[in-house]
PDB file of C-alpha atoms in Angstrom:
ATOM      1  CA  UNK V   1      27.470 -42.063 -56.086  1.00 47.00           C
ATOM      2  CA  UNK V   2      28.428 -43.604 -52.782  1.00 48.00           C
ATOM      3  CA  UNK V   3      30.476 -40.541 -51.929  1.00 54.00           C
ATOM      4  CA  UNK V   4      27.556 -38.222 -52.720  1.00 54.00           C
ATOM      5  CA  UNK V   5      25.210 -40.227 -50.518  1.00 58.00           C
ATOM      6  CA  UNK V   6      27.752 -40.249 -47.740  1.00 49.00           C
ATOM      7  CA  UNK V   7      28.207 -36.514 -48.062  1.00 51.00           C
ATOM      8  CA  UNK V   8      24.452 -35.974 -47.894  1.00 51.00           C
ATOM      9  CA  UNK V   9      24.204 -38.144 -44.802  1.00 51.00           C
ATOM     10  CA  UNK V  10      27.086 -36.319 -43.145  1.00 46.00           C
ATOM     11  CA  UNK V  11      25.590 -32.935 -44.141  1.00 46.00           C
ATOM     12  CA  UNK V  12      22.136 -33.906 -42.867  1.00 48.00           C
ATOM     13  CA  UNK V  13      23.624 -35.206 -39.630  1.00 53.00           C
ATOM     14  CA  UNK V  14      25.596 -32.002 -39.221  1.00 47.00           C
ATOM     15  CA  UNK V  15      22.534 -29.869 -39.957  1.00 43.00           C
ATOM     16  CA  UNK V  16      20.426 -31.898 -37.512  1.00 52.00           C
ATOM     17  CA  UNK V  17      23.043 -31.469 -34.811  1.00 44.00           C
ATOM     18  CA  UNK V  18      23.310 -27.760 -35.609  1.00 40.00           C
ATOM     19  CA  UNK V  19      19.526 -27.251 -35.463  1.00 43.00           C
ATOM     20  CA  UNK V  20      19.224 -29.238 -32.236  1.00 43.00           C
ATOM     21  CA  UNK V  21      22.137 -27.346 -30.699  1.00 44.00           C
ATOM     22  CA  UNK V  22      20.649 -24.015 -31.801  1.00 41.00           C
ATOM     23  CA  UNK V  23      17.255 -24.911 -30.323  1.00 42.00           C
ATOM     24  CA  UNK V  24      18.887 -25.896 -27.032  1.00 39.00           C
ATOM     25  CA  UNK V  25      20.970 -22.710 -27.013  1.00 39.00           C
ATOM     26  CA  UNK V  26      17.982 -20.479 -27.793  1.00 37.00           C
ATOM     27  CA  UNK V  27      15.879 -22.274 -25.182  1.00 43.00           C
ATOM     28  CA  UNK V  28      18.623 -21.840 -22.606  1.00 41.00           C
ATOM     29  CA  UNK V  29      18.985 -18.152 -23.472  1.00 40.00           C
ATOM     30  CA  UNK V  30      15.218 -17.602 -23.273  1.00 40.00           C
ATOM     31  CA  UNK V  31      15.037 -19.469 -19.972  1.00 42.00           C
ATOM     32  CA  UNK V  32      17.961 -17.488 -18.585  1.00 44.00           C
ATOM     33  CA  UNK V  33      16.408 -14.260 -19.872  1.00 46.00           C
ATOM     34  CA  UNK V  34      13.027 -15.069 -18.321  1.00 50.00           C
ATOM     35  CA  UNK V  35      14.661 -16.037 -15.029  1.00 55.00           C
ATOM     36  CA  UNK V  36      16.754 -12.878 -15.070  1.00 72.00           C
ATOM     37  CA  UNK V  37      13.706 -10.726 -15.839  1.00 69.00           C
ATOM     38  CA  UNK V  38      11.727 -12.399 -13.051  1.00 76.00           C
ATOM     39  CA  UNK V  39      14.593 -11.844 -10.613  1.00 80.00           C
ATOM     40  CA  UNK V  40      14.881  -8.194 -11.645  1.00 83.00           C
ATOM     41  CA  UNK V  41      11.100  -7.768 -11.332  1.00 84.00           C
ATOM     42  CA  UNK V  42      11.177  -9.219  -7.809  1.00 84.00           C
ATOM     43  CA  UNK V  43      14.048  -6.917  -6.865  1.00 88.00           C
ATOM     44  CA  UNK V  44      12.197  -3.926  -8.322  1.00 88.00           C
ATOM     45  CA  UNK V  45       9.082  -4.783  -6.289  1.00 90.00           C
ATOM     46  CA  UNK V  46      11.078  -5.240  -3.069  1.00 89.00           C
ATOM     47  CA  UNK V  47      12.753  -1.861  -3.601  1.00 89.00           C
ATOM     48  CA  UNK V  48       9.345  -0.354  -4.383  1.00 88.00           C
ATOM     49  CA  UNK V  49       7.960  -1.656  -1.099  1.00 89.00           C
ATOM     50  CA  UNK V  50      10.865  -0.062   0.783  1.00 90.00           C
ATOM     51  CA  UNK V  51      10.132   3.265  -0.929  1.00 88.00           C
ATOM     52  CA  UNK V  52       6.465   2.907   0.058  1.00 87.00           C
ATOM     53  CA  UNK V  53       7.392   2.162   3.673  1.00 88.00           C
ATOM     54  CA  UNK V  54       9.652   5.207   3.749  1.00 89.00           C
ATOM     55  CA  UNK V  55       6.847   7.354   2.343  1.00 86.00           C
ATOM     56  CA  UNK V  56       4.482   6.127   5.069  1.00 85.00           C
ATOM     57  CA  UNK V  57       7.207   6.760   7.671  1.00 88.00           C
ATOM     58  CA  UNK V  58       7.535  10.357   6.452  1.00 88.00           C
ATOM     59  CA  UNK V  59       3.765  10.821   6.747  1.00 84.00           C
ATOM     60  CA  UNK V  60       3.865   9.248  10.200  1.00 86.00           C
ATOM     61  CA  UNK V  61       6.549  11.689  11.292  1.00 87.00           C
ATOM     62  CA  UNK V  62       4.451  14.572   9.954  1.00 84.00           C
ATOM     63  CA  UNK V  63       1.460  13.255  11.898  1.00 84.00           C
ATOM     64  CA  UNK V  64       3.491  13.013  15.090  1.00 86.00           C
ATOM     65  CA  UNK V  65       4.907  16.537  14.789  1.00 86.00           C
ATOM     66  CA  UNK V  66       1.458  17.963  13.992  1.00 83.00           C
ATOM     67  CA  UNK V  67      -0.209  16.140  16.877  1.00 84.00           C
ATOM     68  CA  UNK V  68       2.501  17.265  19.306  1.00 86.00           C
ATOM     69  CA  UNK V  69       1.986  20.908  18.296  1.00 86.00           C
ATOM     70  CA  UNK V  70      -1.761  20.545  18.819  1.00 86.00           C
ATOM     71  CA  UNK V  71      -1.558  18.783  22.189  1.00 85.00           C
ATOM     72  CA  UNK V  72       0.982  21.332  23.439  1.00 86.00           C
ATOM     73  CA  UNK V  73      -1.173  24.357  22.515  1.00 86.00           C
ATOM     74  CA  UNK V  74      -2.153  26.181  25.741  1.00 86.00           C
ATOM     75  CA  UNK V  75      -5.462  27.465  24.349  1.00 85.00           C
ATOM     76  CA  UNK V  76      -6.409  23.998  23.139  1.00 87.00           C
ATOM     77  CA  UNK V  77      -5.613  22.411  26.508  1.00 88.00           C
ATOM     78  CA  UNK V  78      -7.611  25.120  28.309  1.00 88.00           C
ATOM     79  CA  UNK V  79     -10.590  24.477  26.042  1.00 88.00           C
ATOM     80  CA  UNK V  80     -10.324  20.742  26.757  1.00 89.00           C
ATOM     81  CA  UNK V  81     -10.341  21.376  30.514  1.00 87.00           C
ATOM     82  CA  UNK V  82     -13.308  23.733  30.195  1.00 85.00           C
ATOM     83  CA  UNK V  83     -15.045  21.283  27.834  1.00 84.00           C
ATOM     84  CA  UNK V  84     -15.574  24.194  25.446  1.00 87.00           C
ATOM     85  CA  UNK V  85     -16.741  22.238  22.424  1.00 86.00           C
ATOM     86  CA  UNK V  86     -16.996  25.183  20.033  1.00 87.00           C
ATOM     87  CA  UNK V  87     -13.421  26.314  20.767  1.00 89.00           C
ATOM     88  CA  UNK V  88     -12.134  22.744  20.505  1.00 91.00           C
ATOM     89  CA  UNK V  89     -13.827  22.280  17.126  1.00 88.00           C
ATOM     90  CA  UNK V  90     -12.446  25.592  15.878  1.00 90.00           C
ATOM     91  CA  UNK V  91      -8.890  24.667  16.927  1.00 89.00           C
ATOM     92  CA  UNK V  92      -9.198  21.242  15.260  1.00 91.00           C
ATOM     93  CA  UNK V  93     -10.510  22.831  12.049  1.00 90.00           C
ATOM     94  CA  UNK V  94      -7.758  25.450  11.906  1.00 88.00           C
ATOM     95  CA  UNK V  95      -4.942  23.060  12.800  1.00 86.00           C
ATOM     96  CA  UNK V  96      -6.206  20.397  10.425  1.00 87.00           C
ATOM     97  CA  UNK V  97      -6.434  22.877   7.549  1.00 88.00           C
ATOM     98  CA  UNK V  98      -2.927  24.149   8.280  1.00 85.00           C
ATOM     99  CA  UNK V  99      -1.295  20.713   8.086  1.00 84.00           C
ATOM    100  CA  UNK V 100      -3.598  19.240   5.429  1.00 85.00           C
ATOM    101  CA  UNK V 101      -5.034  16.562   7.729  1.00 88.00           C
ATOM    102  CA  UNK V 102      -8.091  14.698   6.469  1.00 91.00           C
ATOM    103  CA  UNK V 103      -9.511  14.019   9.908  1.00 92.00           C
ATOM    104  CA  UNK V 104      -9.057  15.531  13.380  1.00 92.00           C
ATOM    105  CA  UNK V 105     -10.825  14.267  16.500  1.00 93.00           C
ATOM    106  CA  UNK V 106     -10.912  14.660  20.252  1.00 93.00           C
ATOM    107  CA  UNK V 107     -12.221  11.936  22.553  1.00 94.00           C
ATOM    108  CA  UNK V 108     -12.701  11.669  26.296  1.00 93.00           C
ATOM    109  CA  UNK V 109     -10.742   9.183  28.393  1.00 93.00           C
ATOM    110  CA  UNK V 110     -13.683   6.789  28.400  1.00 92.00           C
ATOM    111  CA  UNK V 111     -14.001   6.901  24.602  1.00 92.00           C
ATOM    112  CA  UNK V 112     -16.735   9.486  24.109  1.00 92.00           C
ATOM    113  CA  UNK V 113     -16.383  11.590  20.959  1.00 92.00           C
ATOM    114  CA  UNK V 114     -16.098  15.270  21.916  1.00 91.00           C
ATOM    115  CA  UNK V 115     -15.348  16.911  18.554  1.00 91.00           C
ATOM    116  CA  UNK V 116     -14.469  15.925  14.970  1.00 90.00           C
ATOM    117  CA  UNK V 117     -13.680  17.622  11.667  1.00 87.00           C
ATOM    118  CA  UNK V 118     -15.040  14.683   9.659  1.00 77.00           C
ATOM    119  CA  UNK V 119     -17.766  15.775   7.267  1.00 63.00           C
ATOM    120  CA  UNK V 120     -18.480  12.327   5.815  1.00 49.00           C
ATOM    121  CA  UNK V 121     -21.276  11.752   8.278  1.00 50.00           C
ATOM    122  CA  UNK V 122     -22.435  13.282  11.537  1.00 62.00           C
ATOM    123  CA  UNK V 123     -20.484  11.113  13.972  1.00 65.00           C
ATOM    124  CA  UNK V 124     -21.989  10.243  17.334  1.00 72.00           C
ATOM    125  CA  UNK V 125     -19.434   7.679  18.548  1.00 85.00           C
ATOM    126  CA  UNK V 126     -15.651   7.676  18.686  1.00 91.00           C
ATOM    127  CA  UNK V 127     -14.712   5.247  15.874  1.00 92.00           C
ATOM    128  CA  UNK V 128     -11.307   4.291  17.320  1.00 94.00           C
ATOM    129  CA  UNK V 129     -12.384   3.365  20.832  1.00 93.00           C
ATOM    130  CA  UNK V 130     -10.880  -0.122  20.438  1.00 92.00           C
ATOM    131  CA  UNK V 131      -7.398   1.466  20.157  1.00 94.00           C
ATOM    132  CA  UNK V 132      -7.624   3.268  23.530  1.00 95.00           C
ATOM    133  CA  UNK V 133      -6.168   0.429  25.662  1.00 95.00           C
ATOM    134  CA  UNK V 134      -3.156   0.172  23.338  1.00 94.00           C
ATOM    135  CA  UNK V 135      -2.741   3.961  23.347  1.00 93.00           C
ATOM    136  CA  UNK V 136      -2.932   4.048  27.144  1.00 94.00           C
ATOM    137  CA  UNK V 137      -0.286   1.335  27.494  1.00 94.00           C
ATOM    138  CA  UNK V 138       2.115   3.012  25.045  1.00 94.00           C
ATOM    139  CA  UNK V 139       1.401   6.721  25.512  1.00 92.00           C
ATOM    140  CA  UNK V 140      -0.099   6.887  22.019  1.00 92.00           C
ATOM    141  CA  UNK V 141      -0.635   4.738  18.953  1.00 92.00           C
ATOM    142  CA  UNK V 142      -0.057   4.889  15.188  1.00 92.00           C
ATOM    143  CA  UNK V 143      -2.242   2.713  12.966  1.00 93.00           C
ATOM    144  CA  UNK V 144      -3.657   2.190   9.487  1.00 94.00           C
ATOM    145  CA  UNK V 145      -7.430   1.923   9.908  1.00 95.00           C
ATOM    146  CA  UNK V 146     -10.630   1.800   7.882  1.00 95.00           C
ATOM    147  CA  UNK V 147     -12.846   4.788   8.618  1.00 93.00           C
ATOM    148  CA  UNK V 148     -16.124   5.435   6.809  1.00 89.00           C
ATOM    149  CA  UNK V 149     -15.152   2.959   4.087  1.00 92.00           C
ATOM    150  CA  UNK V 150     -11.725   4.463   3.362  1.00 94.00           C
ATOM    151  CA  UNK V 151      -8.160   3.732   4.545  1.00 95.00           C
ATOM    152  CA  UNK V 152      -6.458   6.193   6.897  1.00 95.00           C
ATOM    153  CA  UNK V 153      -3.112   6.510   8.602  1.00 94.00           C
ATOM    154  CA  UNK V 154      -3.876   7.907  12.059  1.00 94.00           C
ATOM    155  CA  UNK V 155      -2.025   8.918  15.199  1.00 92.00           C
ATOM    156  CA  UNK V 156      -3.654   9.051  18.633  1.00 93.00           C
ATOM    157  CA  UNK V 157      -1.894  11.084  21.342  1.00 92.00           C
ATOM    158  CA  UNK V 158      -2.907  12.155  24.870  1.00 93.00           C
ATOM    159  CA  UNK V 159      -3.760  15.743  25.767  1.00 92.00           C
ATOM    160  CA  UNK V 160      -1.963  16.499  29.069  1.00 91.00           C
ATOM    161  CA  UNK V 161      -3.317  19.399  31.109  1.00 84.00           C
ATOM    162  CA  UNK V 162      -1.143  18.555  33.042  1.00 85.00           C
ATOM    163  CA  UNK V 163      -2.448  14.999  33.518  1.00 90.00           C
ATOM    164  CA  UNK V 164      -3.995  13.065  30.620  1.00 91.00           C
ATOM    165  CA  UNK V 165      -7.399  14.688  30.082  1.00 91.00           C
ATOM    166  CA  UNK V 166      -8.385  13.493  26.597  1.00 93.00           C
ATOM    167  CA  UNK V 167      -7.161  11.831  23.416  1.00 94.00           C
ATOM    168  CA  UNK V 168      -6.608  13.575  20.104  1.00 93.00           C
ATOM    169  CA  UNK V 169      -6.547  11.891  16.682  1.00 94.00           C
ATOM    170  CA  UNK V 170      -4.826  13.250  13.566  1.00 92.00           C
ATOM    171  CA  UNK V 171      -5.171  11.343  10.299  1.00 92.00           C
ATOM    172  CA  UNK V 172      -4.277  11.342   6.606  1.00 92.00           C
ATOM    173  CA  UNK V 173      -6.335   9.422   4.077  1.00 93.00           C
ATOM    174  CA  UNK V 174      -4.545   6.796   1.988  1.00 94.00           C
ATOM    175  CA  UNK V 175      -5.990   7.845  -1.346  1.00 93.00           C
ATOM    176  CA  UNK V 176      -5.570   7.871  -5.116  1.00 93.00           C
ATOM    177  CA  UNK V 177      -3.066  10.720  -4.866  1.00 92.00           C
ATOM    178  CA  UNK V 178      -0.778   8.593  -2.678  1.00 90.00           C
ATOM    179  CA  UNK V 179      -1.046   5.690  -5.135  1.00 92.00           C
ATOM    180  CA  UNK V 180      -0.137   8.001  -8.035  1.00 93.00           C
ATOM    181  CA  UNK V 181       2.781   9.464  -6.059  1.00 90.00           C
ATOM    182  CA  UNK V 182       4.120   6.002  -5.304  1.00 90.00           C
ATOM    183  CA  UNK V 183       3.799   4.945  -8.964  1.00 91.00           C
ATOM    184  CA  UNK V 184       5.741   8.042 -10.008  1.00 91.00           C
ATOM    185  CA  UNK V 185       8.509   7.227  -7.527  1.00 88.00           C
ATOM    186  CA  UNK V 186       8.794   3.508  -8.325  1.00 87.00           C
ATOM    187  CA  UNK V 187       7.359   3.000 -11.868  1.00 87.00           C
ATOM    188  CA  UNK V 188       5.165   0.266 -10.353  1.00 91.00           C
ATOM    189  CA  UNK V 189       1.416  -0.158 -10.504  1.00 92.00           C
ATOM    190  CA  UNK V 190      -0.124   0.424  -7.071  1.00 93.00           C
ATOM    191  CA  UNK V 191      -3.386  -0.898  -5.641  1.00 94.00           C
ATOM    192  CA  UNK V 192      -4.862  -0.360  -2.162  1.00 94.00           C
ATOM    193  CA  UNK V 193      -7.519  -2.904  -1.195  1.00 94.00           C
ATOM    194  CA  UNK V 194      -9.653  -3.100   1.925  1.00 95.00           C
ATOM    195  CA  UNK V 195     -12.204  -5.409   3.497  1.00 95.00           C
ATOM    196  CA  UNK V 196     -14.506  -5.003   6.483  1.00 94.00           C
ATOM    197  CA  UNK V 197     -15.990  -8.196   7.924  1.00 92.00           C
ATOM    198  CA  UNK V 198     -14.505 -10.023   4.901  1.00 91.00           C
ATOM    199  CA  UNK V 199     -16.489  -7.833   2.472  1.00 94.00           C
ATOM    200  CA  UNK V 200     -14.599  -5.578  -0.015  1.00 93.00           C
ATOM    201  CA  UNK V 201     -15.153  -1.892   0.814  1.00 94.00           C
ATOM    202  CA  UNK V 202     -12.600  -0.064  -1.325  1.00 94.00           C
ATOM    203  CA  UNK V 203     -10.064  -0.549  -4.118  1.00 93.00           C
ATOM    204  CA  UNK V 204      -7.818   2.328  -5.161  1.00 93.00           C
ATOM    205  CA  UNK V 205      -5.468   1.639  -8.054  1.00 93.00           C
ATOM    206  CA  UNK V 206      -3.266   3.168 -10.729  1.00 93.00           C
ATOM    207  CA  UNK V 207      -4.447   0.438 -13.121  1.00 90.00           C
ATOM    208  CA  UNK V 208      -7.405   1.192 -15.377  1.00 86.00           C
ATOM    209  CA  UNK V 209     -10.876  -0.065 -14.454  1.00 83.00           C
ATOM    210  CA  UNK V 210     -10.846  -2.284 -17.545  1.00 82.00           C
ATOM    211  CA  UNK V 211      -7.542  -3.838 -16.483  1.00 81.00           C
ATOM    212  CA  UNK V 212      -8.709  -4.448 -12.908  1.00 81.00           C
ATOM    213  CA  UNK V 213     -11.874  -6.109 -14.193  1.00 79.00           C
ATOM    214  CA  UNK V 214      -9.966  -8.469 -16.500  1.00 80.00           C
ATOM    215  CA  UNK V 215      -6.859  -9.366 -14.511  1.00 82.00           C
ATOM    216  CA  UNK V 216      -6.713 -12.794 -12.869  1.00 83.00           C
ATOM    217  CA  UNK V 217      -4.435 -14.283 -10.211  1.00 84.00           C
ATOM    218  CA  UNK V 218      -2.898 -17.501 -11.570  1.00 82.00           C
ATOM    219  CA  UNK V 219      -0.482 -18.309  -8.766  1.00 81.00           C
ATOM    220  CA  UNK V 220       0.050 -17.223  -5.155  1.00 83.00           C
ATOM    221  CA  UNK V 221       3.081 -18.027  -3.022  1.00 84.00           C
ATOM    222  CA  UNK V 222       3.062 -16.216   0.298  1.00 85.00           C
ATOM    223  CA  UNK V 223       3.208 -12.489  -0.417  1.00 90.00           C
ATOM    224  CA  UNK V 224       3.964 -13.016  -4.125  1.00 90.00           C
ATOM    225  CA  UNK V 225       1.269 -13.179  -6.821  1.00 88.00           C
ATOM    226  CA  UNK V 226       1.431 -14.011 -10.516  1.00 87.00           C
ATOM    227  CA  UNK V 227      -1.395 -12.467 -12.546  1.00 87.00           C
ATOM    228  CA  UNK V 228      -2.431 -12.525 -16.199  1.00 86.00           C
ATOM    229  CA  UNK V 229      -4.248 -10.080 -18.456  1.00 78.00           C
ATOM    230  CA  UNK V 230      -4.788 -10.865 -22.156  1.00 75.00           C
ATOM    231  CA  UNK V 231      -1.825 -13.289 -22.106  1.00 74.00           C
ATOM    232  CA  UNK V 232       0.342 -10.656 -20.394  1.00 80.00           C
ATOM    233  CA  UNK V 233       1.892 -11.737 -17.089  1.00 85.00           C
ATOM    234  CA  UNK V 234       2.282  -9.526 -14.033  1.00 87.00           C
ATOM    235  CA  UNK V 235       4.297 -10.136 -10.888  1.00 89.00           C
ATOM    236  CA  UNK V 236       2.906  -8.591  -7.693  1.00 91.00           C
ATOM    237  CA  UNK V 237       4.032  -8.133  -4.100  1.00 91.00           C
ATOM    238  CA  UNK V 238       1.383  -7.871  -1.371  1.00 93.00           C
ATOM    239  CA  UNK V 239       1.975  -5.869   1.814  1.00 91.00           C
ATOM    240  CA  UNK V 240      -0.377  -5.963   4.798  1.00 92.00           C
ATOM    241  CA  UNK V 241      -0.947  -2.394   5.995  1.00 92.00           C
ATOM    242  CA  UNK V 242      -3.500  -3.357   8.651  1.00 92.00           C
ATOM    243  CA  UNK V 243      -5.030  -6.591   9.856  1.00 91.00           C
ATOM    244  CA  UNK V 244      -7.606  -6.453  12.653  1.00 89.00           C
ATOM    245  CA  UNK V 245     -10.498  -8.640  13.733  1.00 88.00           C
ATOM    246  CA  UNK V 246     -12.978  -6.743  11.579  1.00 90.00           C
ATOM    247  CA  UNK V 247     -10.935  -5.183   8.758  1.00 93.00           C
ATOM    248  CA  UNK V 248      -7.970  -5.730   6.436  1.00 95.00           C
ATOM    249  CA  UNK V 249      -5.952  -3.214   4.386  1.00 95.00           C
ATOM    250  CA  UNK V 250      -3.433  -4.304   1.742  1.00 94.00           C
ATOM    251  CA  UNK V 251      -1.083  -2.588  -0.688  1.00 93.00           C
ATOM    252  CA  UNK V 252      -0.376  -4.511  -3.909  1.00 93.00           C
ATOM    253  CA  UNK V 253       2.613  -3.445  -6.014  1.00 93.00           C
ATOM    254  CA  UNK V 254       2.768  -4.986  -9.496  1.00 92.00           C
ATOM    255  CA  UNK V 255       4.833  -4.873 -12.684  1.00 89.00           C
ATOM    256  CA  UNK V 256       4.428  -6.345 -16.183  1.00 85.00           C
ATOM    257  CA  UNK V 257       6.892  -9.140 -17.010  1.00 80.00           C
ATOM    258  CA  UNK V 258       6.312  -8.775 -20.762  1.00 72.00           C
ATOM    259  CA  UNK V 259       7.280  -5.102 -20.662  1.00 64.00           C
ATOM    260  CA  UNK V 260      10.346  -6.006 -18.629  1.00 50.00           C
ATOM    261  CA  UNK V 261      11.375  -8.631 -21.246  1.00 50.00           C
ATOM    262  CA  UNK V 262      10.990  -6.053 -24.037  1.00 54.00           C
ATOM    263  CA  UNK V 263      13.281  -3.652 -22.190  1.00 54.00           C
ATOM    264  CA  UNK V 264      15.691  -6.501 -21.483  1.00 51.00           C
TER     265      UNK V 264
END
């Protein structure tokens, strides 16, 4: 009888130790798995941001080449000197259509709008006048801006005939198509957000409207965000595309940690 009791005690002790050891092992594995998944998610987001930056650099190079062709065109420069607005507008329309630009403008040295291809509204003022001093100091300027409530990547270059006679602007809109292209390249969710005078003016995203309405930020550390949606966690990386006195443009790349764990 004593032996049986002793055996039971030994067996129970062994089982208790085994269960405790198993729980510790499983917990350690889960913790290591979660840490590994989080590390891989961070690495994926960092790589995704580099891809995004390269994509913007390619667009910037296209803008520069297109603007150089325009500002070197003899007929265009002659029209600028003659202040022939109809010819200038025609050249901007044709050149913009050829390169797929979303906006083309010409402004005088003192910031007066001469011509524009924008059909959002009938413009009366040059919207990028604040960039002229920077453009003058550097011989041109490349910027992400907010124009008519939408984000644009623009390049401003001088028209030399032979001295600087005007400023031309060539721009591409940062739109839903770019977000979709970036998602296809990186397998990340992409969101472009913008504010003017601290008020939200646009939000372009590859996430569904329902998801955007329900997702909540639970933690923020510098450029990193942790978000939740229906008990699903997302890790996000925020990149500032433009930050001026009156507007802010951000790109937010995000990925689901739960989906990453399932794949792991």
